[in-house]
Backbone as numpy.savetxt, mean C-alpha at the origin, in Angstrom:
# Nx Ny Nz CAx CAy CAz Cx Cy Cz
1.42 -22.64 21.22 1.93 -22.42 19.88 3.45 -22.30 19.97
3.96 -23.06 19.01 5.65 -22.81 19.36 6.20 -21.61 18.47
7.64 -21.69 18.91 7.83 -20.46 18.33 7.88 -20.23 17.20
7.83 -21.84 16.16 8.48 -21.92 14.51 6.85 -21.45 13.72
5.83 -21.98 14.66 4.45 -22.33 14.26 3.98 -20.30 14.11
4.49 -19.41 15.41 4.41 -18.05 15.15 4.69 -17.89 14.27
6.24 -18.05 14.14 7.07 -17.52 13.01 6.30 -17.05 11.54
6.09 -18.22 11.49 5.61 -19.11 10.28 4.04 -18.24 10.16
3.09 -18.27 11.17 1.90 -17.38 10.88 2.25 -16.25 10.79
2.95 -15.41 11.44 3.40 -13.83 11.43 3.72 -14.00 9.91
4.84 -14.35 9.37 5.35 -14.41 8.02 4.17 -14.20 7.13
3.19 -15.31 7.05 2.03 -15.67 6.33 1.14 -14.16 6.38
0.84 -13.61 7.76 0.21 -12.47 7.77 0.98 -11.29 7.34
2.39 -11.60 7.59 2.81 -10.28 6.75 2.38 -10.37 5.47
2.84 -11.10 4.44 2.80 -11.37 3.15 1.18 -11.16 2.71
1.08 -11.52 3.39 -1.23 -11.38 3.21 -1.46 -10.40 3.23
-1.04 -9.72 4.03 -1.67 -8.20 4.15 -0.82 -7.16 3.27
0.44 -7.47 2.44 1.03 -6.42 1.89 1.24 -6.60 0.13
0.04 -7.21 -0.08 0.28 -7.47 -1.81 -0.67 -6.22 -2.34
-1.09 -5.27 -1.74 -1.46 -3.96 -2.01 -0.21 -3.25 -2.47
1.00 -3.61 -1.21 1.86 -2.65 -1.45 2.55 -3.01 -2.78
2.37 -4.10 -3.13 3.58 -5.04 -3.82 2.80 -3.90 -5.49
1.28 -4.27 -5.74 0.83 -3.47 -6.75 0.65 -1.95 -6.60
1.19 -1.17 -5.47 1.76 -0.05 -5.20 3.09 0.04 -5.88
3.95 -0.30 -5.61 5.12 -0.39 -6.40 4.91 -0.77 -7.48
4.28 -1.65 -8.07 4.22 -2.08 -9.76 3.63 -1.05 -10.39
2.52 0.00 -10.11 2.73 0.77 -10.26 3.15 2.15 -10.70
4.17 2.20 -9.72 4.48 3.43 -9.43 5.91 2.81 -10.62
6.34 1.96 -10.29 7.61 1.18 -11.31 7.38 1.42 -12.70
6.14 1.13 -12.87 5.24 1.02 -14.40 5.61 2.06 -14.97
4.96 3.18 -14.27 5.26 4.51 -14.89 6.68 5.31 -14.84
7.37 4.44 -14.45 9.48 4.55 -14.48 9.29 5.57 -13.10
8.99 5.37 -12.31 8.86 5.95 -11.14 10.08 5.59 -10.02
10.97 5.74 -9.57 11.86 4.63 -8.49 11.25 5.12 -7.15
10.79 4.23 -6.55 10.46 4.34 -5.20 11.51 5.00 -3.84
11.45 6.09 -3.45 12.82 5.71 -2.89 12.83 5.19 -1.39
13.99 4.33 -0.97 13.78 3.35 0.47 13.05 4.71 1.46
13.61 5.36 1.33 13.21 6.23 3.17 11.60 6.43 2.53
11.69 6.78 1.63 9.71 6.79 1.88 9.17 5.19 2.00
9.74 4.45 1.48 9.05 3.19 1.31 9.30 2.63 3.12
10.38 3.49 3.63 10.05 2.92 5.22 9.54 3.85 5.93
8.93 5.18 5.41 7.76 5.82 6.05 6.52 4.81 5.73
6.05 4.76 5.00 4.85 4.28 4.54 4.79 2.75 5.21
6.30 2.62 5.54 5.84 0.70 6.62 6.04 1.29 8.28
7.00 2.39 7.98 6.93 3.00 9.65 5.24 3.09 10.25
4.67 3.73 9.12 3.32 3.43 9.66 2.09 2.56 9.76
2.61 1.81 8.90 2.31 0.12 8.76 2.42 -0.64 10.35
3.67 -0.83 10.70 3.85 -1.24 11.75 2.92 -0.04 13.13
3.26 0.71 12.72 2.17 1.53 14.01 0.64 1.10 14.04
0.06 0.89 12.74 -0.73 0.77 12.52 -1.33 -0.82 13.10
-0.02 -1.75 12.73 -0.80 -2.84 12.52 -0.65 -3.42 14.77
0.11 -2.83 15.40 0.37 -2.32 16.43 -0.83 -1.88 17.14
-1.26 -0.39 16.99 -2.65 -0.10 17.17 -3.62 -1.14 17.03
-4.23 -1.68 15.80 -5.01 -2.97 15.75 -4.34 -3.49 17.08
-3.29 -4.46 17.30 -3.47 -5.16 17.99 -3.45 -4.89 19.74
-3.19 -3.84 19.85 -3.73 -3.55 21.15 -4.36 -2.66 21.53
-5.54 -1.67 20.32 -6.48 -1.10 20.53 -7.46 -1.62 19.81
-7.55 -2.82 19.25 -8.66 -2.94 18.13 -9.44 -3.36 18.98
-10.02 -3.78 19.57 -11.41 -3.98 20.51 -11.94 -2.63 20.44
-11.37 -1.76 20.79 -11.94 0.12 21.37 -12.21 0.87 19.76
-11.36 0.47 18.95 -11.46 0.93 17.76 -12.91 0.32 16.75
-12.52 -0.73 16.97 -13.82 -1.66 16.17 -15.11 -0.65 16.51
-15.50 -0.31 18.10 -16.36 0.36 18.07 -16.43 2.04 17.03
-15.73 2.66 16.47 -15.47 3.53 15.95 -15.76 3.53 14.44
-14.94 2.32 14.34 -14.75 2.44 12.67 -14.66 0.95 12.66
-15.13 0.39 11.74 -15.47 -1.00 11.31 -14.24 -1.13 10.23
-14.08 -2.60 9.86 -13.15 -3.04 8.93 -13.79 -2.63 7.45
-15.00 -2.66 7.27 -15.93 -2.20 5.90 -15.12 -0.93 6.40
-15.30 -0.07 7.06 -15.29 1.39 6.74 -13.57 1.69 6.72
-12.98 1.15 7.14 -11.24 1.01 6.84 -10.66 0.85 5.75
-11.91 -0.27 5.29 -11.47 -0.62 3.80 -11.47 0.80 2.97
-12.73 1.03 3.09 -13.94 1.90 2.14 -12.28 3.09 1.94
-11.70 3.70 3.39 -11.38 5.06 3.75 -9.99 4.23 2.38
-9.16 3.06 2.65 -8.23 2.67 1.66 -8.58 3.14 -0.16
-9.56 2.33 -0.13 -10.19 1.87 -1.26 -10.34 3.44 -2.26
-10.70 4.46 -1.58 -11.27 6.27 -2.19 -9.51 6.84 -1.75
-8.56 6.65 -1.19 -7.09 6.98 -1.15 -6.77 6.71 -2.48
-6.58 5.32 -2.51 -5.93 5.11 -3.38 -5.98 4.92 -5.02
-7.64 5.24 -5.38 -8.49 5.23 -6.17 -7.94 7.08 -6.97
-7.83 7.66 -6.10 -7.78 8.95 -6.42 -6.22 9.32 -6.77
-5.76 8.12 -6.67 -3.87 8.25 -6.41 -3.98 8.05 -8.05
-4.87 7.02 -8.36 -4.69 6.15 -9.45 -5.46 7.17 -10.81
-6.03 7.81 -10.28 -7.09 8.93 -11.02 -6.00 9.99 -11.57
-5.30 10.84 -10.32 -4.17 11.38 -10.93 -3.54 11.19 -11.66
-2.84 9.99 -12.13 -1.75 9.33 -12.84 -2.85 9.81 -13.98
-3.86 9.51 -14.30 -4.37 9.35 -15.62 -4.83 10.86 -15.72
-5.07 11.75 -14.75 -5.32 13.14 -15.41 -4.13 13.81 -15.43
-2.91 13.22 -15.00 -2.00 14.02 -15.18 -1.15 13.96 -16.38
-1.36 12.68 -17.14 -0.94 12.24 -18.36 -1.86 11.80 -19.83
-3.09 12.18 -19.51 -3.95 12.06 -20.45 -5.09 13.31 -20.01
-5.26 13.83 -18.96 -6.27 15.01 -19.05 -6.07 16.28 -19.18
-5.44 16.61 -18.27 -4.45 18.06 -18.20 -3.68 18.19 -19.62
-3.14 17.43 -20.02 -2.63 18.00 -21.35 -3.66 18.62 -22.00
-5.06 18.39 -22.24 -6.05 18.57 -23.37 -6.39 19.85 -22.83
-6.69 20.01 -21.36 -7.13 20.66 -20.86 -6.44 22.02 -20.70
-5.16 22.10 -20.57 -4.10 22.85 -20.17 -3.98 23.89 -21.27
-3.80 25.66 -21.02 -3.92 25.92 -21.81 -2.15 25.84 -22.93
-1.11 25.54 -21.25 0.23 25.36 -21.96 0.61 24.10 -22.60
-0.20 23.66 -22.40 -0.25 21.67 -22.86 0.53 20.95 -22.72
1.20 21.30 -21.65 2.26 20.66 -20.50 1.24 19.52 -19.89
2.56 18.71 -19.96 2.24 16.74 -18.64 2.56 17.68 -17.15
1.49 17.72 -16.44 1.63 17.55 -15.21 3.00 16.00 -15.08
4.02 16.23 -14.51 4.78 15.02 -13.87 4.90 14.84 -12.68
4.38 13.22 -12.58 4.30 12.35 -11.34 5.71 12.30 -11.05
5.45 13.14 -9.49 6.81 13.41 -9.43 7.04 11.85 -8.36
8.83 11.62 -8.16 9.08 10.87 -7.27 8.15 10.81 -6.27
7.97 9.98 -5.24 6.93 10.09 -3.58 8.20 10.74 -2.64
7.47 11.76 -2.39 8.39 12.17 -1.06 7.75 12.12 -0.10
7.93 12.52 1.03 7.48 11.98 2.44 6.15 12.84 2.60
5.60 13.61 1.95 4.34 14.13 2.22 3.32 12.45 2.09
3.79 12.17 0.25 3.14 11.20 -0.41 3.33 9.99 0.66
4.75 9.67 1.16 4.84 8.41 1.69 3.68 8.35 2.86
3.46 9.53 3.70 2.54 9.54 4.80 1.06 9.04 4.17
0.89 10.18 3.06 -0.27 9.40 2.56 -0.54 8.26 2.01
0.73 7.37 1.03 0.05 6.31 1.20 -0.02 5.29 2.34
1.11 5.61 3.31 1.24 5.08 4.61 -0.19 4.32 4.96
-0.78 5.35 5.22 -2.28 5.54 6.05 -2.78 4.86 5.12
-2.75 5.20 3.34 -3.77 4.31 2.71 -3.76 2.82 2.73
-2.37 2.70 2.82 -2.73 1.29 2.60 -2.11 0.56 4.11
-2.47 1.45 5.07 -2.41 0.51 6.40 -3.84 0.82 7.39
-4.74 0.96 6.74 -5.86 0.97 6.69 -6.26 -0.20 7.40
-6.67 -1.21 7.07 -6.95 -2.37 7.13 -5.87 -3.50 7.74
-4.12 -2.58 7.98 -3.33 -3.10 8.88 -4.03 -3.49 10.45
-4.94 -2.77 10.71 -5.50 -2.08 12.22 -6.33 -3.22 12.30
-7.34 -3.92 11.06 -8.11 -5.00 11.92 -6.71 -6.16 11.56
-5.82 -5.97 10.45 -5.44 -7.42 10.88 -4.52 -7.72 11.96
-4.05 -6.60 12.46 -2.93 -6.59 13.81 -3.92 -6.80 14.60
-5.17 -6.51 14.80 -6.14 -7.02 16.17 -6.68 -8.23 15.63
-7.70 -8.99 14.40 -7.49 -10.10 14.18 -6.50 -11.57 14.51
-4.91 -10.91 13.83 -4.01 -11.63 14.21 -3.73 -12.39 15.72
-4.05 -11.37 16.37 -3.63 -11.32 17.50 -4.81 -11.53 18.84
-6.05 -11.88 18.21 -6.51 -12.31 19.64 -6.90 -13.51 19.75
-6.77 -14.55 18.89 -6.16 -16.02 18.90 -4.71 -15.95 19.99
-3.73 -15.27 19.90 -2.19 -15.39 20.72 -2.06 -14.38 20.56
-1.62 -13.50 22.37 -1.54 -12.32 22.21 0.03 -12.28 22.44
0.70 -13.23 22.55 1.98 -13.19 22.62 2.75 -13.13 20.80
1.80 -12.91 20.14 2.55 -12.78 18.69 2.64 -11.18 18.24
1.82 -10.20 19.45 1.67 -9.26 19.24 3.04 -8.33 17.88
4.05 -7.74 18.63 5.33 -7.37 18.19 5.56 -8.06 17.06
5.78 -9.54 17.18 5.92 -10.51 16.17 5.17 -9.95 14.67
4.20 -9.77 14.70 2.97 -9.88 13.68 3.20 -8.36 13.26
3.22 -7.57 13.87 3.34 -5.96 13.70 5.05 -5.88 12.96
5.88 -6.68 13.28 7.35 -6.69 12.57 7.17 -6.95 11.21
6.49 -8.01 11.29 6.47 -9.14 9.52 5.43 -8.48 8.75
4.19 -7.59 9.50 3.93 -6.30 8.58 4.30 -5.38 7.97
5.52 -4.95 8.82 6.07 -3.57 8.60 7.28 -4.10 6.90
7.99 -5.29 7.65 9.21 -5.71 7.01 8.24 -6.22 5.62
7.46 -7.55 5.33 7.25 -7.70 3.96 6.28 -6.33 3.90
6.03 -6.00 4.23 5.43 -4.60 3.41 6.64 -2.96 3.13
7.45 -3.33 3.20 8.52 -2.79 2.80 8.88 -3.57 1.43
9.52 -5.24 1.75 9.61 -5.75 0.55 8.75 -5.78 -0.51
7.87 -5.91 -0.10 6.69 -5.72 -1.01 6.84 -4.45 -2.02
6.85 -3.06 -1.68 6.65 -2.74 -1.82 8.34 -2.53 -3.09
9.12 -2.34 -2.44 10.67 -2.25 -3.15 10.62 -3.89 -4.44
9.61 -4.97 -3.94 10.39 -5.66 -5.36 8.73 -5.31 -6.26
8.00 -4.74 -5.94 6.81 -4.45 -7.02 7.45 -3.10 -7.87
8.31 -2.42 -7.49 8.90 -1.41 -7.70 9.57 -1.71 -8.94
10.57 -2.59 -8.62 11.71 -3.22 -9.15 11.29 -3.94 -10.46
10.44 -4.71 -10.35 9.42 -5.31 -11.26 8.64 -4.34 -12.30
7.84 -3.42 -11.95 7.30 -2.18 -12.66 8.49 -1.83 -13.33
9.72 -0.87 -13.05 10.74 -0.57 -13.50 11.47 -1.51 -14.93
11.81 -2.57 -14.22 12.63 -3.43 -14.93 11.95 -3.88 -16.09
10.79 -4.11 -15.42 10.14 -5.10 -16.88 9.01 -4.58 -17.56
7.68 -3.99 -16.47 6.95 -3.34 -16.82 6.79 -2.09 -17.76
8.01 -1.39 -17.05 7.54 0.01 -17.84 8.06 -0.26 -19.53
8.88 -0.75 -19.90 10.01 -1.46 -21.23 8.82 -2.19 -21.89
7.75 -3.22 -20.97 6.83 -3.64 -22.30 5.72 -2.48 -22.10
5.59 -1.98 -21.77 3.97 -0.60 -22.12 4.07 0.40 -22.31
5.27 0.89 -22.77 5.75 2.35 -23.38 4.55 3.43 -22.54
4.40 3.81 -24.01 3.50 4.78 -23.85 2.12 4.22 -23.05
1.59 3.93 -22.62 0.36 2.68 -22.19 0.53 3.37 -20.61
2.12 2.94 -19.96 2.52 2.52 -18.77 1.42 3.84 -17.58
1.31 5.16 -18.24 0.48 5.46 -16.86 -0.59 5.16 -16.82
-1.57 4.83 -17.95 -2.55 4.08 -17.82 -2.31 2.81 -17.06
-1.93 2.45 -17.70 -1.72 0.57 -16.78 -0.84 1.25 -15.00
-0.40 2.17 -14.84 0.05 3.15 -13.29 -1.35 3.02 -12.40
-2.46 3.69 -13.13 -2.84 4.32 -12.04 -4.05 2.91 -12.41
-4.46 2.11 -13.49 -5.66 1.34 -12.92 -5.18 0.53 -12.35
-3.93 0.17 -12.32 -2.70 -1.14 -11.28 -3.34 -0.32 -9.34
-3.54 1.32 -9.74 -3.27 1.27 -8.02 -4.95 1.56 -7.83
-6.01 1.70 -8.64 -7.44 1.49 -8.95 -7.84 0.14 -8.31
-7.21 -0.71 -9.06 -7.40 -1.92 -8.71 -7.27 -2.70 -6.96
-5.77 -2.20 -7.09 -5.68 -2.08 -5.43 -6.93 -1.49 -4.45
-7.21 -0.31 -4.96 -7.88 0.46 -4.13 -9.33 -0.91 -4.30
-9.83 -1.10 -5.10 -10.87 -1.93 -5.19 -11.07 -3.22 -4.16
-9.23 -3.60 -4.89 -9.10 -5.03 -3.89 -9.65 -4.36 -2.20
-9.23 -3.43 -1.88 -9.63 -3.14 -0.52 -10.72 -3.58 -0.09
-11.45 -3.02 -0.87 -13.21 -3.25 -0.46 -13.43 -4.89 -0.45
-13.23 -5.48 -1.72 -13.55 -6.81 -1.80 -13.25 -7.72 -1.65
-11.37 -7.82 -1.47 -10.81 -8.89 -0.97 -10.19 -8.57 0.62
């Protein structure tokens, strides 16, 4: 395999594996949220560990935990991320006896860890997938994870923000949290 032909697959697998993050940020954008970079490079710091692990423990791991059950652990993360948004802006008010909005606050690095893990879940089979066709793409493949899943994640952001949240006003945490529902779904099924 030459080196343009890696290139070129690493790229492809980054981008494949990080359009979770991309509707992570749309999002979190939606609901006028700004992502900020140092969490958005926790959450790929562990992306790349992750997708790393896959590729040079996923044989030992597979026995442990299956890609169904990686998904599954994504899929109930981020499902519950998306649940919040909507009890914190449509339940808790009713409920509350001060009838205060719980506010979705910025992600700080507690959050970034957690979604880290959520949505590098399924980093672990594709860094071992990727990689036992050519184990020389190892690093390679674990980079173009980490990096478009950073981008990913900063222009879904950008997008939510700019354009999203301006057309769905009032709507936008609804359309927040079933945008990261959905994600969580895609886990399981795509």
């Amino acid at each position: 395999m030459s080196w343009l032909s890696a290139f070129i697959t690493a790229n492809l697998i980054g981008i494949g594996s990080n359009f979770d993050n991309c509707g992570t940020g749309i999002a979190y954008g939606s609901d006028k949220i700004k992502f900020p970079h140092w969490v958005n490079a926790i959450v790929n710091a562990i992306g790349f560990c992750t997708a790393l692990l896959g590729a040079y423990m996923g044989e030992v791991i597979s026995h442990y935990i299956t890609f169904t059950e990686a998904s599954w652990a994504a899929c109930v993360v981020l499902i519950c991320i998306g649940l919040f948004f909507w009890y914190s802006k449509y339940l808790h008010p009713r409920i509350s006896r001060t009838r205060k909005q719980i506010g979705i606050q910025k992600p700080g690095w507690k959050q970034g860890i957690v979604l880290g893990f959520a949505l590098s879940f399924t980093n672990v089979a594709v860094g071992f997938g990727a990689t036992v066709s050519n184990a020389s793409t190892i690093w390679v493949t674990a980079v173009s994870i980490a990096i478009w899943g950073y981008i990913m994640i900063w222009l879904g952001n950008v997008i939510g923000i700019g354009i999203l949240a301006r057309m769905l006003g009032k709507y936008s945490s609804f359309i927040a949290g079933l945008l990261l529902i959905l994600v969580g779904v895609h886990q399981v099924i795509g």
